[in-house]
mmCIF file of C-alpha atoms in Angstrom:
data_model
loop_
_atom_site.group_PDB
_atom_site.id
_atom_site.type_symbol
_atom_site.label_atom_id
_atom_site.label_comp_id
_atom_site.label_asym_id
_atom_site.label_seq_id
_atom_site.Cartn_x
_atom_site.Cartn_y
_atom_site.Cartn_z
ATOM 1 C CA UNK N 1 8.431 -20.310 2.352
ATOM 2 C CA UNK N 2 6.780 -19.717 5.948
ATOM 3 C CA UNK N 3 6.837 -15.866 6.358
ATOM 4 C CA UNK N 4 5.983 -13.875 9.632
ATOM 5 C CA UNK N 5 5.331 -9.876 9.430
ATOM 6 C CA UNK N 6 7.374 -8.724 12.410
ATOM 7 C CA UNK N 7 7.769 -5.094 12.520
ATOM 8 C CA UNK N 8 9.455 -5.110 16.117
ATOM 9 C CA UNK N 9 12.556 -6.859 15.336
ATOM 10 C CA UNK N 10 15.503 -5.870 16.835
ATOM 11 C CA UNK N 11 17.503 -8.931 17.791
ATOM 12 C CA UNK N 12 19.246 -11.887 16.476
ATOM 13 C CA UNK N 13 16.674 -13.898 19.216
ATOM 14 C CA UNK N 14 12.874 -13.153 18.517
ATOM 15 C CA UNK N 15 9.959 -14.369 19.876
ATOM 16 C CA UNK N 16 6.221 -14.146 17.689
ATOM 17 C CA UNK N 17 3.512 -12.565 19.155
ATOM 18 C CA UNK N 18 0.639 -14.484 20.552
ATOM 19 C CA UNK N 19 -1.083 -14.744 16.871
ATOM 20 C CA UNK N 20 1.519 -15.645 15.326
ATOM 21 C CA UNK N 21 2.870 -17.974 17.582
ATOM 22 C CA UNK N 22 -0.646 -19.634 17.123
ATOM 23 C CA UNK N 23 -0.279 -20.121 13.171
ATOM 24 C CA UNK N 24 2.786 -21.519 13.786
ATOM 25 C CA UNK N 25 2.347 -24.021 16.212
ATOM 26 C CA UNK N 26 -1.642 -24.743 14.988
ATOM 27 C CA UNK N 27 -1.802 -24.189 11.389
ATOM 28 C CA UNK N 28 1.542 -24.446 9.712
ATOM 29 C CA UNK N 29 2.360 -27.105 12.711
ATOM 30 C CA UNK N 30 6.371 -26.501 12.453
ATOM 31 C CA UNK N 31 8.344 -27.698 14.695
ATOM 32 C CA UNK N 32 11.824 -27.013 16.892
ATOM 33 C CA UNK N 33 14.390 -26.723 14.337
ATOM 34 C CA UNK N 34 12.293 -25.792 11.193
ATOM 35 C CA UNK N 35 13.049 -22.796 9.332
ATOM 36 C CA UNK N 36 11.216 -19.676 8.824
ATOM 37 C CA UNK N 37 11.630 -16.144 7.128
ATOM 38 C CA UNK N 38 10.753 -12.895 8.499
ATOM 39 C CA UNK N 39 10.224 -9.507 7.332
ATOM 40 C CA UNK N 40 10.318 -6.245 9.033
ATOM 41 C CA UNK N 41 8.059 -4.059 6.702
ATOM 42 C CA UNK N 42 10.756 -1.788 5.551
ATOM 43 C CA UNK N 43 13.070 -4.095 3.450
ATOM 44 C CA UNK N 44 14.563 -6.498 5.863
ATOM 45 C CA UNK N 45 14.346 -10.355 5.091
ATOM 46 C CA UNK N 46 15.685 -12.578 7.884
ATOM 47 C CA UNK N 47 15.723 -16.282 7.963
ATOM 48 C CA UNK N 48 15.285 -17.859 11.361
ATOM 49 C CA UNK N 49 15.161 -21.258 13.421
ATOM 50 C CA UNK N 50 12.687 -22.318 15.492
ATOM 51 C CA UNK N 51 15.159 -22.601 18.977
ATOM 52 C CA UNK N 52 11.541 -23.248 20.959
ATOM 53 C CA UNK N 53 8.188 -23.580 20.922
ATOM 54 C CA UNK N 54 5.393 -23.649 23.610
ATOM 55 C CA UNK N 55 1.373 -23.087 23.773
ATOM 56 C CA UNK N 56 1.349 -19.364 22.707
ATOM 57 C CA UNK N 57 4.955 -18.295 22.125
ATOM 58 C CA UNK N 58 7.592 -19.161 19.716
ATOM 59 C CA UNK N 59 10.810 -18.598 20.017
ATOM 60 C CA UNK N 60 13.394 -18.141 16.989
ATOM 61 C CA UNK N 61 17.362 -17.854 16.960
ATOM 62 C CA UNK N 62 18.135 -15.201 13.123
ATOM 63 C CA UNK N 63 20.766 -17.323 11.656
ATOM 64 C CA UNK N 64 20.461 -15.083 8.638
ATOM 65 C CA UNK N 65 19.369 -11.463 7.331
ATOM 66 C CA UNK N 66 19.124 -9.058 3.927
ATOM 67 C CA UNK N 67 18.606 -5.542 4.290
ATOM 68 C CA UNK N 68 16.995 -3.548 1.203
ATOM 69 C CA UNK N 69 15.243 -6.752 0.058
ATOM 70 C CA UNK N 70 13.109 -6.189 -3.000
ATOM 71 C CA UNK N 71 13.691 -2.380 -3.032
ATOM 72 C CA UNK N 72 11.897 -1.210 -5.830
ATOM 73 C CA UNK N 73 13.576 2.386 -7.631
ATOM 74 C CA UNK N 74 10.954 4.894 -7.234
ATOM 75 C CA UNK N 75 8.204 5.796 -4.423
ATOM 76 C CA UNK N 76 4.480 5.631 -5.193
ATOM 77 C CA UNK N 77 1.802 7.236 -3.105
ATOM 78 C CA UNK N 78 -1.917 6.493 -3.682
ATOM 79 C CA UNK N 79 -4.461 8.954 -2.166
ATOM 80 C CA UNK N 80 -7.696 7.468 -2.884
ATOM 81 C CA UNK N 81 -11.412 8.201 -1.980
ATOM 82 C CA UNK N 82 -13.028 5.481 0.649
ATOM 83 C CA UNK N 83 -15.731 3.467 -1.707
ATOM 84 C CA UNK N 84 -18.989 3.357 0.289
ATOM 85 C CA UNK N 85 -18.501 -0.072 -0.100
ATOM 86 C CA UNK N 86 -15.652 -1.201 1.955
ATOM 87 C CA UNK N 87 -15.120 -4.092 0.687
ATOM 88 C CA UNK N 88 -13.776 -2.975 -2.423
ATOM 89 C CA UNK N 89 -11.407 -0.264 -1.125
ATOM 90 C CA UNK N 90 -9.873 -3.546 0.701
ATOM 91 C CA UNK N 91 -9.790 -5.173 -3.020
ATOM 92 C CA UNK N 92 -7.565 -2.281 -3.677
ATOM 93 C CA UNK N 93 -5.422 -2.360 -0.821
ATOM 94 C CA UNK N 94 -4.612 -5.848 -1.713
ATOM 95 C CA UNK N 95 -3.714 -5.719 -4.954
ATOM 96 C CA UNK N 96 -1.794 -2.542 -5.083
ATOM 97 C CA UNK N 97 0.443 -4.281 -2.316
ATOM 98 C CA UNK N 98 0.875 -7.061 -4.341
ATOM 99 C CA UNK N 99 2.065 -5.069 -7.492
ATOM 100 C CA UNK N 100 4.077 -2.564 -5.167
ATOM 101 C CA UNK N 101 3.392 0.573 -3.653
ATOM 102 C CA UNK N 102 4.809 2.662 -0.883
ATOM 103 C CA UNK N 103 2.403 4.640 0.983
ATOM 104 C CA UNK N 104 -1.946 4.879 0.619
ATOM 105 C CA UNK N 105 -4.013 7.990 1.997
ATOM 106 C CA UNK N 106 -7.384 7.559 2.194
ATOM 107 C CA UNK N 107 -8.982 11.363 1.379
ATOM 108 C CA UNK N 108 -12.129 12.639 2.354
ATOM 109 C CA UNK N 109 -13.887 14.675 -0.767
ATOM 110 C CA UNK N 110 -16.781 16.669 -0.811
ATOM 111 C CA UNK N 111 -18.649 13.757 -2.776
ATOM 112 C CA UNK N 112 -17.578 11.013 -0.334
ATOM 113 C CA UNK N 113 -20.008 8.392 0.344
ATOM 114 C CA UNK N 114 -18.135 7.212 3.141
ATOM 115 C CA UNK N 115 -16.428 9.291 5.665
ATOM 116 C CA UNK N 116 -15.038 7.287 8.757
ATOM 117 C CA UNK N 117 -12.249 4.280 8.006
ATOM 118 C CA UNK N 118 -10.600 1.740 10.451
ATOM 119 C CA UNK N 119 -7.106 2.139 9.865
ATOM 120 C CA UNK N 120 -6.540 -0.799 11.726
ATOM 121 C CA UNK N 121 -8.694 -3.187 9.041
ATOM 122 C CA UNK N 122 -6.776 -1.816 6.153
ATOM 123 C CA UNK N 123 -3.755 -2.468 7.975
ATOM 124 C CA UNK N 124 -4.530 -5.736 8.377
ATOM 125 C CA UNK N 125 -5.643 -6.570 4.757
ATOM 126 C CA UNK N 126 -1.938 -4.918 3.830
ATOM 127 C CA UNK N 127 0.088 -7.066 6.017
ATOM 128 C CA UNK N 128 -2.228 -10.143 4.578
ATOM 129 C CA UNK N 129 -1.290 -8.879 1.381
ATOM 130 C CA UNK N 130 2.210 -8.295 1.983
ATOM 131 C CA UNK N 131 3.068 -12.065 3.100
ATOM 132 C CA UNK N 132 1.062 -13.381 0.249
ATOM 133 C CA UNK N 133 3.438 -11.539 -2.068
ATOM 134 C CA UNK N 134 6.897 -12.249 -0.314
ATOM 135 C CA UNK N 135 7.766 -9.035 -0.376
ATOM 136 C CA UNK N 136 9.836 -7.283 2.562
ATOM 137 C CA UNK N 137 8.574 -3.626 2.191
ATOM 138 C CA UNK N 138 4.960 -2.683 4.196
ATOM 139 C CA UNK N 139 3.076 -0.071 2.882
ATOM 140 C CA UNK N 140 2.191 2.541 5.081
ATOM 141 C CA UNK N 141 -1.135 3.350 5.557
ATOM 142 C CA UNK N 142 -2.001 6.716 6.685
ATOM 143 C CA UNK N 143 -4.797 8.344 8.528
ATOM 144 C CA UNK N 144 -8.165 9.610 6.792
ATOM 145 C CA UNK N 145 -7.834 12.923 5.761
ATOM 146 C CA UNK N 146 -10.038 15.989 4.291
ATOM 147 C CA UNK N 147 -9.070 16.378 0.323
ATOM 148 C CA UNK N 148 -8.282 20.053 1.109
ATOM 149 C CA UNK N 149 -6.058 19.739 3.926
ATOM 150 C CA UNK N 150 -4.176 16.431 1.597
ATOM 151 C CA UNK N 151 -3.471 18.611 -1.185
ATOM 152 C CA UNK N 152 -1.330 21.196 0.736
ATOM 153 C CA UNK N 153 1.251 19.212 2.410
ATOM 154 C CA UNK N 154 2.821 16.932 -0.455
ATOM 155 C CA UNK N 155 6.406 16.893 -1.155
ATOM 156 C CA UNK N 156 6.397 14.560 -4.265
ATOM 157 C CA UNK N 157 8.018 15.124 -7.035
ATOM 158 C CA UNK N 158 5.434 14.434 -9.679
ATOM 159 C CA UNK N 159 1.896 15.036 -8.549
ATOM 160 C CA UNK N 160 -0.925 13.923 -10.605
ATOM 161 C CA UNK N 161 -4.891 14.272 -10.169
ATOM 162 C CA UNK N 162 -7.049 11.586 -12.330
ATOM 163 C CA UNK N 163 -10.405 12.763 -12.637
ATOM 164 C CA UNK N 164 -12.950 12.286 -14.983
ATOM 165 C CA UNK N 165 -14.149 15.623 -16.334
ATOM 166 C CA UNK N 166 -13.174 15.855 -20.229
ATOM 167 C CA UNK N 167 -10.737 18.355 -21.190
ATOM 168 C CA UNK N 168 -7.612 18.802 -23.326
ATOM 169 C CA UNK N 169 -4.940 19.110 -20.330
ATOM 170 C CA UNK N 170 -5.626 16.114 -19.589
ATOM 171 C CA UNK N 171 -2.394 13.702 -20.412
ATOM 172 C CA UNK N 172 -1.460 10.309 -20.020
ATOM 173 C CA UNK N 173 0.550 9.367 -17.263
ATOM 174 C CA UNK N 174 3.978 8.181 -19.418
ATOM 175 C CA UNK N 175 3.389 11.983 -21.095
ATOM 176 C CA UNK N 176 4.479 12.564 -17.298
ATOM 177 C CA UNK N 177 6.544 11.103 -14.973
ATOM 178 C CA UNK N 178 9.971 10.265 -15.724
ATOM 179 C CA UNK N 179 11.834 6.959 -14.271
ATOM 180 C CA UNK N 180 12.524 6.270 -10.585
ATOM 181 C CA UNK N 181 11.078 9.590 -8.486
ATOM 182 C CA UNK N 182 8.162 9.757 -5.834
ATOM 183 C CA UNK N 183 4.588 10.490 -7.805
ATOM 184 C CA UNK N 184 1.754 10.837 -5.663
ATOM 185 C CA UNK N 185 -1.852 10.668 -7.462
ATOM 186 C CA UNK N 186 -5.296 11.210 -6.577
ATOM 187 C CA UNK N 187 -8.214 8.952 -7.277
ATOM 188 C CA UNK N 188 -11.535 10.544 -6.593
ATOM 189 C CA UNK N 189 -14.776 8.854 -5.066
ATOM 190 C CA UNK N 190 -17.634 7.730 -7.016
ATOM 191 C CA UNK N 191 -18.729 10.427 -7.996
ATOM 192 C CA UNK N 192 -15.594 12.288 -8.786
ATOM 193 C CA UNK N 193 -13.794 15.416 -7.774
ATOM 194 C CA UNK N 194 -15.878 18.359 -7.865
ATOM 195 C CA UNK N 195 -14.559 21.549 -9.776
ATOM 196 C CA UNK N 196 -13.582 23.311 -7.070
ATOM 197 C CA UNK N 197 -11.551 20.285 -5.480
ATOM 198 C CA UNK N 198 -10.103 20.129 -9.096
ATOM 199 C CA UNK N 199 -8.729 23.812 -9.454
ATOM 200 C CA UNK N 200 -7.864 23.697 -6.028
ATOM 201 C CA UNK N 201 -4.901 20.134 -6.948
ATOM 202 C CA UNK N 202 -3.872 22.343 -10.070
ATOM 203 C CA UNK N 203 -3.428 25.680 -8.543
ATOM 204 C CA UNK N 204 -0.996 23.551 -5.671
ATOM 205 C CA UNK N 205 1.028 21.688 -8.815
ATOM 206 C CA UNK N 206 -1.284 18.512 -9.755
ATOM 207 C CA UNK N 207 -1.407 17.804 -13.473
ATOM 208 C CA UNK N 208 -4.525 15.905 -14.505
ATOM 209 C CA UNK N 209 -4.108 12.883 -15.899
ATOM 210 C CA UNK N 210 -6.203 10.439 -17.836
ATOM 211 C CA UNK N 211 -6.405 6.442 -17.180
ATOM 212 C CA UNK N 212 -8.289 5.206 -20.501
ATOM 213 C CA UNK N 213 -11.184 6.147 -22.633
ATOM 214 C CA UNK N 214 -13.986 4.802 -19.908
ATOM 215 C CA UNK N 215 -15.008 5.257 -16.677
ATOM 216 C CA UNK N 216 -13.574 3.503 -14.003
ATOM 217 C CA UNK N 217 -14.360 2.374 -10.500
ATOM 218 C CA UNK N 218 -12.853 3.906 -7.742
ATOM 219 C CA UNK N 219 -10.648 0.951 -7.132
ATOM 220 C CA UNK N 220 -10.184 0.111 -10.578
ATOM 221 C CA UNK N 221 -8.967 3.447 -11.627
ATOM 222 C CA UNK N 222 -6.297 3.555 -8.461
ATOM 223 C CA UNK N 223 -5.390 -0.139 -9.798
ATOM 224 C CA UNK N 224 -4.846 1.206 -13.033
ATOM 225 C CA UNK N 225 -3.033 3.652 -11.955
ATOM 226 C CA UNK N 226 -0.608 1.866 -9.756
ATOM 227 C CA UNK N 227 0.155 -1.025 -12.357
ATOM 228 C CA UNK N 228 0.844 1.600 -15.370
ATOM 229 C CA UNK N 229 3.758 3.733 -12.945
ATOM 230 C CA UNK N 230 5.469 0.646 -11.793
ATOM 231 C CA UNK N 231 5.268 -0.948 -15.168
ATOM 232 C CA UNK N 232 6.982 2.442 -16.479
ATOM 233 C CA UNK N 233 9.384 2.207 -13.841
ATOM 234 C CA UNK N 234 10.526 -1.381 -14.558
ATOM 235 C CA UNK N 235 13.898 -2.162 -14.472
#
């Protein structure tokens, strides 16, 4: 299956952006009359014809569409410290698209190594990962934003912090959440949460949660995290 992420779809005629237009023509080398599938990022799946082609457009005719492709029965929101490392926040990115979430935040804690993302990069590593995995929902990425400020504004309906100070609260996430809702949870930097940020997510309705007896990564433990509330929301 040839699939193009085209978020500006709004017609039964289309034409791919300049980049796209380029894969298509260079790389994948399809031709007038080929077929194609698109997605729009928020559950739509058309299929498409290739009506024309030239050196940096392409032009397709929708000869077919599904709305609510792939819709998954619960919401999932990631907030998750930026690793100093970039590299492996982007590791995170992709896989958590691949296994399915909804919406990452990437929060700025007192411990941060790194304080300044490109939204734009991460977008582009989601979109990557969202074609690789044929699905028809994008995850939204949102803009960097101070721990403090984050914790305030949530409306989910199960809020969790996972952070790695020992102490009998502490539960497992399927002690939790119950089936098909919108869960939020945090995932600290390297270095953790700090008390303070700690007390702060509990006073405002976080319940800390534990991921395993060791200590994870970063991007592990928001991996972790993400596999174990889809898998206990599986159909």
């Amino acid at each position: 299956m040839h699939l193009f992420y085209t978020p500006d779809i709004t017609s039964d005629i289309y034409t791919l952006n300049e980049e796209e237009s380029n894969h298509c023509n260079k790389v994948l080398r399809l031709k007038q009359g080929d077929t194609v599938h698109l997605i729009d990022g928020v559950g739509g799946l058309y299929v498409a014809q290739i009506a024309e082609t030239t050196k940096k457009a392409v032009l397709l005719s929708i000869i077919d569409k599904q709305q609510g492709f792939g819709k998954r029965n619960h919401h999932l929101h990631i907030a998750i410290a930026p690793t100093k490392n970039i590299d492996r926040i982007e590791w995170f990115l992709e896989k958590a698209t691949e296994i399915g979430i909804d919406e990452i935040t990437p929060i700025i804690c007192e411990r941060s190594e790194r304080k300044i993302v490109k939204e734009e990069r991460l977008e582009k590593v989601v979109t990557s990962a969202v074609k690789q995995s044929l699905t028809a929902y994008h995850p939204k990425i949102n803009t960097a934003i101070g721990l403090k400020d984050f914790i305030k504004q949530s409306d989910a309906e199960v809020k969790m912090i996972a952070h790695c100070i020992d102490e009998s609260s502490k539960q497992a996430i399927s002690q939790i959440i119950k089936p098909h809702q919108k869960y939020l949870i945090l995932i600290g930097p390297e270095g953790d949460f700090t008390p303070k940020e700690i007390e702060l997510a509990l006073q405002n309705g976080y319940k800390p949660v534990t991921l395993g007896n060791t200590r994870l990564r970063t991007e592990t433990a928001g991996l972790a995290a993400c596999f174990e509330i889809n898998f206990l929301n599986r159909d």
